[in-house]
């Protein structure tokens, strides 16, 4: 497919590209990416901040884009916009040490139970393994909103886990880039297998979120539950997937 060229209205009377018009045309892309990303992040992160940083990424994309590369501008810009947002989030250390420890505690509890029960554990069983009431466990799931399937420390070996389980999926020439790893065929195969073993409702959540690009509010409407409940199910699904990837 040929690279998309700018519309005629993107040019000024002097025949040069109108940067302001380009920014207006592609700003909905920034908003869409920001609203999709915010669903993975703690409530302390403001979507307007992501949009502001994303617009900077869009400006850089407009300055650097070369149609001769044969890549559609939307694809090129999306990478730049996401990159700008992720850089900002990393600098802000948006998931606290306490939240990451909590996430790993949940992940390890899930892993132990799956090995013992040979099936996906129920929420009540995970809560019991952690030694907390079910309501407190669900609060923990809400607190680790923003849990990711792959962290930079998983790939760099700088985390506090003894077993850096993602090493086995890394191509020989891999960069420290979670997005690239998730595109690796071995990783994708293991991930698909792990998703297929999730409880049915969590499969629906992950499918709607990652395959159909729906946000948490939309998923909640489809399943007839609250948005906070979908957030909990998403966090729990991530813990299950990370636990299963350790076993592959």
mmCIF file of C-alpha atoms in Angstrom:
data_model
loop_
_atom_site.group_PDB
_atom_site.id
_atom_site.type_symbol
_atom_site.label_atom_id
_atom_site.label_comp_id
_atom_site.label_asym_id
_atom_site.label_seq_id
_atom_site.Cartn_x
_atom_site.Cartn_y
_atom_site.Cartn_z
ATOM 1 C CA UNK A 1 0.000 0.000 0.000
ATOM 2 C CA UNK A 2 1.520 3.359 -0.975
ATOM 3 C CA UNK A 3 2.314 5.901 1.713
ATOM 4 C CA UNK A 4 -0.462 8.416 2.257
ATOM 5 C CA UNK A 5 0.342 11.894 1.030
ATOM 6 C CA UNK A 6 -0.886 15.068 2.723
ATOM 7 C CA UNK A 7 -4.280 16.437 1.594
ATOM 8 C CA UNK A 8 -4.296 19.551 -0.584
ATOM 9 C CA UNK A 9 -5.808 21.594 2.250
ATOM 10 C CA UNK A 10 -2.638 20.860 4.239
ATOM 11 C CA UNK A 11 -0.759 23.373 2.074
ATOM 12 C CA UNK A 12 -0.561 27.137 2.494
ATOM 13 C CA UNK A 13 -1.124 29.630 -0.331
ATOM 14 C CA UNK A 14 2.642 29.589 -0.874
ATOM 15 C CA UNK A 15 2.663 25.861 -1.522
ATOM 16 C CA UNK A 16 4.278 24.881 1.792
ATOM 17 C CA UNK A 17 2.800 22.417 4.260
ATOM 18 C CA UNK A 18 0.589 24.089 6.879
ATOM 19 C CA UNK A 19 1.873 22.675 10.163
ATOM 20 C CA UNK A 20 -1.085 23.953 12.215
ATOM 21 C CA UNK A 21 -3.543 22.305 9.822
ATOM 22 C CA UNK A 22 -1.607 19.053 10.054
ATOM 23 C CA UNK A 23 -1.674 19.173 13.844
ATOM 24 C CA UNK A 24 -5.439 19.716 13.787
ATOM 25 C CA UNK A 25 -5.953 16.852 11.345
ATOM 26 C CA UNK A 26 -3.993 14.320 13.390
ATOM 27 C CA UNK A 27 -4.797 15.513 16.925
ATOM 28 C CA UNK A 28 -7.651 12.938 17.178
ATOM 29 C CA UNK A 29 -4.966 10.252 16.809
ATOM 30 C CA UNK A 30 -3.169 11.665 19.858
ATOM 31 C CA UNK A 31 -6.406 11.720 21.863
ATOM 32 C CA UNK A 32 -7.245 8.141 20.878
ATOM 33 C CA UNK A 33 -3.817 6.833 21.876
ATOM 34 C CA UNK A 34 -3.880 8.780 25.157
ATOM 35 C CA UNK A 35 -7.304 7.455 26.176
ATOM 36 C CA UNK A 36 -6.260 3.904 25.342
ATOM 37 C CA UNK A 37 -3.050 4.225 27.365
ATOM 38 C CA UNK A 38 -4.664 5.917 30.385
ATOM 39 C CA UNK A 39 -6.716 2.790 31.080
ATOM 40 C CA UNK A 40 -3.472 0.984 31.978
ATOM 41 C CA UNK A 41 -2.275 3.686 34.354
ATOM 42 C CA UNK A 42 -2.929 4.723 37.966
ATOM 43 C CA UNK A 43 -5.595 7.326 38.670
ATOM 44 C CA UNK A 44 -2.809 9.809 39.486
ATOM 45 C CA UNK A 45 -1.920 10.080 35.786
ATOM 46 C CA UNK A 46 -3.950 12.742 33.967
ATOM 47 C CA UNK A 47 -5.068 12.076 30.406
ATOM 48 C CA UNK A 48 -4.494 15.765 29.539
ATOM 49 C CA UNK A 49 -0.823 15.358 30.441
ATOM 50 C CA UNK A 50 -0.541 12.403 28.058
ATOM 51 C CA UNK A 51 -2.264 14.378 25.316
ATOM 52 C CA UNK A 52 0.106 17.324 25.800
ATOM 53 C CA UNK A 53 3.167 15.083 25.540
ATOM 54 C CA UNK A 54 1.591 13.204 22.640
ATOM 55 C CA UNK A 55 1.153 16.439 20.688
ATOM 56 C CA UNK A 56 4.885 17.033 21.067
ATOM 57 C CA UNK A 57 5.452 13.545 19.658
ATOM 58 C CA UNK A 58 3.114 14.364 16.771
ATOM 59 C CA UNK A 59 5.039 17.558 16.037
ATOM 60 C CA UNK A 60 8.293 15.586 15.918
ATOM 61 C CA UNK A 61 6.669 13.002 13.658
ATOM 62 C CA UNK A 62 5.537 15.703 11.223
ATOM 63 C CA UNK A 63 9.064 17.103 11.127
ATOM 64 C CA UNK A 64 10.765 13.737 10.588
ATOM 65 C CA UNK A 65 8.330 11.918 8.289
ATOM 66 C CA UNK A 66 9.628 10.942 4.868
ATOM 67 C CA UNK A 67 7.014 9.557 2.419
ATOM 68 C CA UNK A 68 9.839 7.847 0.526
ATOM 69 C CA UNK A 69 10.166 5.378 3.413
ATOM 70 C CA UNK A 70 6.955 3.719 2.237
ATOM 71 C CA UNK A 71 5.299 3.834 5.668
ATOM 72 C CA UNK A 72 1.898 5.407 6.229
ATOM 73 C CA UNK A 73 2.100 8.586 8.271
ATOM 74 C CA UNK A 74 -0.433 7.337 10.843
ATOM 75 C CA UNK A 75 1.769 4.323 11.575
ATOM 76 C CA UNK A 76 4.923 6.432 11.824
ATOM 77 C CA UNK A 77 3.217 9.055 13.987
ATOM 78 C CA UNK A 78 1.626 6.492 16.314
ATOM 79 C CA UNK A 79 5.054 5.123 17.175
ATOM 80 C CA UNK A 80 6.409 8.607 17.878
ATOM 81 C CA UNK A 81 3.378 9.610 19.944
ATOM 82 C CA UNK A 82 3.423 6.444 22.061
ATOM 83 C CA UNK A 83 7.169 6.788 22.525
ATOM 84 C CA UNK A 84 6.809 10.359 23.799
ATOM 85 C CA UNK A 85 4.109 9.297 26.261
ATOM 86 C CA UNK A 86 6.101 6.316 27.535
ATOM 87 C CA UNK A 87 9.223 8.428 28.011
ATOM 88 C CA UNK A 88 7.224 10.871 30.120
ATOM 89 C CA UNK A 89 5.726 8.063 32.208
ATOM 90 C CA UNK A 90 9.096 6.430 32.821
ATOM 91 C CA UNK A 91 10.564 9.713 34.018
ATOM 92 C CA UNK A 92 7.639 10.095 36.420
ATOM 93 C CA UNK A 93 7.960 6.512 37.737
ATOM 94 C CA UNK A 94 4.172 6.230 37.478
ATOM 95 C CA UNK A 95 3.880 2.870 39.225
ATOM 96 C CA UNK A 96 5.323 3.155 42.719
ATOM 97 C CA UNK A 97 7.639 0.587 44.292
ATOM 98 C CA UNK A 98 4.879 -0.371 46.696
ATOM 99 C CA UNK A 99 2.438 -1.012 43.873
ATOM 100 C CA UNK A 100 4.974 -3.059 41.930
ATOM 101 C CA UNK A 101 5.682 -5.177 45.001
ATOM 102 C CA UNK A 102 1.950 -5.675 45.472
ATOM 103 C CA UNK A 103 1.614 -6.737 41.840
ATOM 104 C CA UNK A 104 4.441 -9.251 42.202
ATOM 105 C CA UNK A 105 2.905 -10.634 45.397
ATOM 106 C CA UNK A 106 -0.326 -11.271 43.488
ATOM 107 C CA UNK A 107 1.574 -12.768 40.569
ATOM 108 C CA UNK A 108 3.505 -15.179 42.794
ATOM 109 C CA UNK A 109 0.335 -16.182 44.660
ATOM 110 C CA UNK A 110 -1.334 -16.999 41.349
ATOM 111 C CA UNK A 111 1.692 -18.995 40.227
ATOM 112 C CA UNK A 112 1.772 -21.091 43.428
ATOM 113 C CA UNK A 113 -1.948 -21.801 43.263
ATOM 114 C CA UNK A 114 -1.876 -22.796 39.599
ATOM 115 C CA UNK A 115 0.933 -25.248 40.286
ATOM 116 C CA UNK A 116 -0.932 -26.667 43.281
ATOM 117 C CA UNK A 117 -4.465 -26.743 41.826
ATOM 118 C CA UNK A 118 -3.598 -27.353 38.164
ATOM 119 C CA UNK A 119 -6.224 -24.803 37.142
ATOM 120 C CA UNK A 120 -6.852 -21.075 37.242
ATOM 121 C CA UNK A 121 -7.475 -20.117 40.893
ATOM 122 C CA UNK A 122 -10.594 -18.209 41.934
ATOM 123 C CA UNK A 123 -10.352 -14.719 43.377
ATOM 124 C CA UNK A 124 -11.261 -16.019 46.827
ATOM 125 C CA UNK A 125 -8.430 -18.570 46.608
ATOM 126 C CA UNK A 126 -5.905 -15.909 45.602
ATOM 127 C CA UNK A 127 -7.053 -13.721 48.494
ATOM 128 C CA UNK A 128 -6.667 -16.657 50.881
ATOM 129 C CA UNK A 129 -3.160 -17.395 49.558
ATOM 130 C CA UNK A 130 -2.228 -13.759 50.209
ATOM 131 C CA UNK A 131 -3.778 -13.953 53.676
ATOM 132 C CA UNK A 132 -6.253 -11.121 53.135
ATOM 133 C CA UNK A 133 -10.063 -10.863 52.888
ATOM 134 C CA UNK A 134 -11.572 -10.932 49.379
ATOM 135 C CA UNK A 135 -12.565 -7.247 49.580
ATOM 136 C CA UNK A 136 -8.994 -6.265 50.464
ATOM 137 C CA UNK A 137 -7.622 -8.356 47.598
ATOM 138 C CA UNK A 138 -9.966 -6.569 45.183
ATOM 139 C CA UNK A 139 -8.723 -3.243 46.549
ATOM 140 C CA UNK A 140 -5.176 -4.426 45.848
ATOM 141 C CA UNK A 141 -6.171 -5.168 42.245
ATOM 142 C CA UNK A 142 -7.521 -1.633 41.923
ATOM 143 C CA UNK A 143 -4.322 -0.173 43.386
ATOM 144 C CA UNK A 144 -2.103 -1.944 40.844
ATOM 145 C CA UNK A 145 -4.115 -0.532 37.957
ATOM 146 C CA UNK A 146 -1.502 0.110 35.327
ATOM 147 C CA UNK A 147 0.071 -3.337 35.620
ATOM 148 C CA UNK A 148 1.840 -4.240 32.404
ATOM 149 C CA UNK A 149 2.576 -7.544 30.786
ATOM 150 C CA UNK A 150 6.196 -6.557 30.139
ATOM 151 C CA UNK A 151 8.359 -4.080 32.075
ATOM 152 C CA UNK A 152 11.729 -2.719 31.047
ATOM 153 C CA UNK A 153 13.315 -4.366 34.094
ATOM 154 C CA UNK A 154 11.993 -7.735 32.917
ATOM 155 C CA UNK A 155 14.139 -7.338 29.835
ATOM 156 C CA UNK A 156 17.211 -5.733 31.358
ATOM 157 C CA UNK A 157 17.562 -8.142 34.277
ATOM 158 C CA UNK A 158 17.477 -5.211 36.705
ATOM 159 C CA UNK A 159 14.338 -6.282 38.510
ATOM 160 C CA UNK A 160 14.383 -7.940 41.901
ATOM 161 C CA UNK A 161 13.242 -11.338 40.582
ATOM 162 C CA UNK A 162 15.875 -14.048 40.567
ATOM 163 C CA UNK A 163 14.316 -15.594 37.461
ATOM 164 C CA UNK A 164 14.225 -13.067 34.631
ATOM 165 C CA UNK A 165 11.645 -15.154 32.830
ATOM 166 C CA UNK A 166 11.439 -13.073 29.657
ATOM 167 C CA UNK A 167 15.046 -13.788 28.735
ATOM 168 C CA UNK A 168 13.972 -17.015 27.059
ATOM 169 C CA UNK A 169 11.765 -15.100 24.606
ATOM 170 C CA UNK A 170 14.328 -12.485 23.606
ATOM 171 C CA UNK A 171 15.688 -12.645 20.054
ATOM 172 C CA UNK A 172 19.479 -12.457 19.853
ATOM 173 C CA UNK A 173 19.317 -8.915 18.489
ATOM 174 C CA UNK A 174 16.521 -7.705 20.774
ATOM 175 C CA UNK A 175 16.434 -4.117 21.916
ATOM 176 C CA UNK A 176 15.231 -3.087 25.383
ATOM 177 C CA UNK A 177 11.762 -2.505 23.995
ATOM 178 C CA UNK A 178 8.700 -4.284 25.457
ATOM 179 C CA UNK A 179 6.654 -3.493 22.351
ATOM 180 C CA UNK A 180 9.190 -5.274 20.127
ATOM 181 C CA UNK A 181 9.219 -8.291 22.432
ATOM 182 C CA UNK A 182 5.426 -8.574 22.316
ATOM 183 C CA UNK A 183 5.702 -8.756 18.526
ATOM 184 C CA UNK A 184 8.145 -11.677 18.657
ATOM 185 C CA UNK A 185 6.564 -14.895 17.349
ATOM 186 C CA UNK A 186 7.625 -17.067 20.295
ATOM 187 C CA UNK A 187 6.284 -14.534 22.752
ATOM 188 C CA UNK A 188 3.027 -14.191 20.819
ATOM 189 C CA UNK A 189 2.506 -17.958 20.730
ATOM 190 C CA UNK A 190 3.090 -18.268 24.471
ATOM 191 C CA UNK A 191 0.824 -15.285 25.130
ATOM 192 C CA UNK A 192 -2.034 -16.638 22.999
ATOM 193 C CA UNK A 193 -1.797 -19.973 24.791
ATOM 194 C CA UNK A 194 -1.861 -18.225 28.189
ATOM 195 C CA UNK A 195 -4.864 -16.049 27.240
ATOM 196 C CA UNK A 196 -6.798 -19.131 26.100
ATOM 197 C CA UNK A 197 -6.383 -20.561 29.615
ATOM 198 C CA UNK A 198 -7.792 -17.517 31.395
ATOM 199 C CA UNK A 199 -11.233 -17.750 33.009
ATOM 200 C CA UNK A 200 -13.918 -16.985 30.424
ATOM 201 C CA UNK A 201 -14.834 -13.504 31.644
ATOM 202 C CA UNK A 202 -11.177 -12.447 31.779
ATOM 203 C CA UNK A 203 -10.716 -13.746 28.234
ATOM 204 C CA UNK A 204 -13.535 -11.440 27.163
ATOM 205 C CA UNK A 205 -11.942 -8.489 28.918
ATOM 206 C CA UNK A 206 -8.512 -9.052 27.357
ATOM 207 C CA UNK A 207 -10.003 -9.660 23.912
ATOM 208 C CA UNK A 208 -12.122 -6.514 23.962
ATOM 209 C CA UNK A 209 -9.270 -4.428 25.354
ATOM 210 C CA UNK A 210 -6.348 -5.607 23.221
ATOM 211 C CA UNK A 211 -7.972 -6.960 20.057
ATOM 212 C CA UNK A 212 -10.946 -4.614 19.694
ATOM 213 C CA UNK A 213 -9.262 -1.531 21.177
ATOM 214 C CA UNK A 214 -12.134 -0.874 23.615
ATOM 215 C CA UNK A 215 -11.576 1.179 26.755
ATOM 216 C CA UNK A 216 -12.548 0.055 30.262
ATOM 217 C CA UNK A 217 -15.785 2.060 30.291
ATOM 218 C CA UNK A 218 -16.937 0.439 27.044
ATOM 219 C CA UNK A 219 -16.048 -3.045 28.280
ATOM 220 C CA UNK A 220 -17.922 -2.405 31.521
ATOM 221 C CA UNK A 221 -21.043 -1.468 29.553
ATOM 222 C CA UNK A 222 -20.845 -4.655 27.480
ATOM 223 C CA UNK A 223 -20.390 -6.927 30.507
ATOM 224 C CA UNK A 224 -22.844 -5.042 32.690
ATOM 225 C CA UNK A 225 -20.443 -4.298 35.548
ATOM 226 C CA UNK A 226 -18.670 -1.210 36.887
ATOM 227 C CA UNK A 227 -15.558 0.248 35.310
ATOM 228 C CA UNK A 228 -13.653 -0.355 38.560
ATOM 229 C CA UNK A 229 -14.567 -4.052 38.346
ATOM 230 C CA UNK A 230 -13.169 -4.250 34.813
ATOM 231 C CA UNK A 231 -10.005 -2.578 36.112
ATOM 232 C CA UNK A 232 -9.714 -5.330 38.750
ATOM 233 C CA UNK A 233 -10.262 -8.086 36.188
ATOM 234 C CA UNK A 234 -7.636 -6.560 33.905
ATOM 235 C CA UNK A 235 -5.053 -6.385 36.715
ATOM 236 C CA UNK A 236 -5.828 -9.966 37.720
ATOM 237 C CA UNK A 237 -5.540 -11.157 34.105
ATOM 238 C CA UNK A 238 -2.103 -9.552 33.801
ATOM 239 C CA UNK A 239 -0.974 -11.366 36.977
ATOM 240 C CA UNK A 240 -2.247 -14.678 35.578
ATOM 241 C CA UNK A 241 -0.535 -14.139 32.230
ATOM 242 C CA UNK A 242 2.807 -13.198 33.781
ATOM 243 C CA UNK A 243 2.589 -16.261 36.042
ATOM 244 C CA UNK A 244 1.882 -18.544 33.075
ATOM 245 C CA UNK A 245 4.683 -17.051 30.975
ATOM 246 C CA UNK A 246 7.079 -18.048 33.737
ATOM 247 C CA UNK A 247 6.113 -21.664 33.206
ATOM 248 C CA UNK A 248 6.580 -21.798 29.437
#
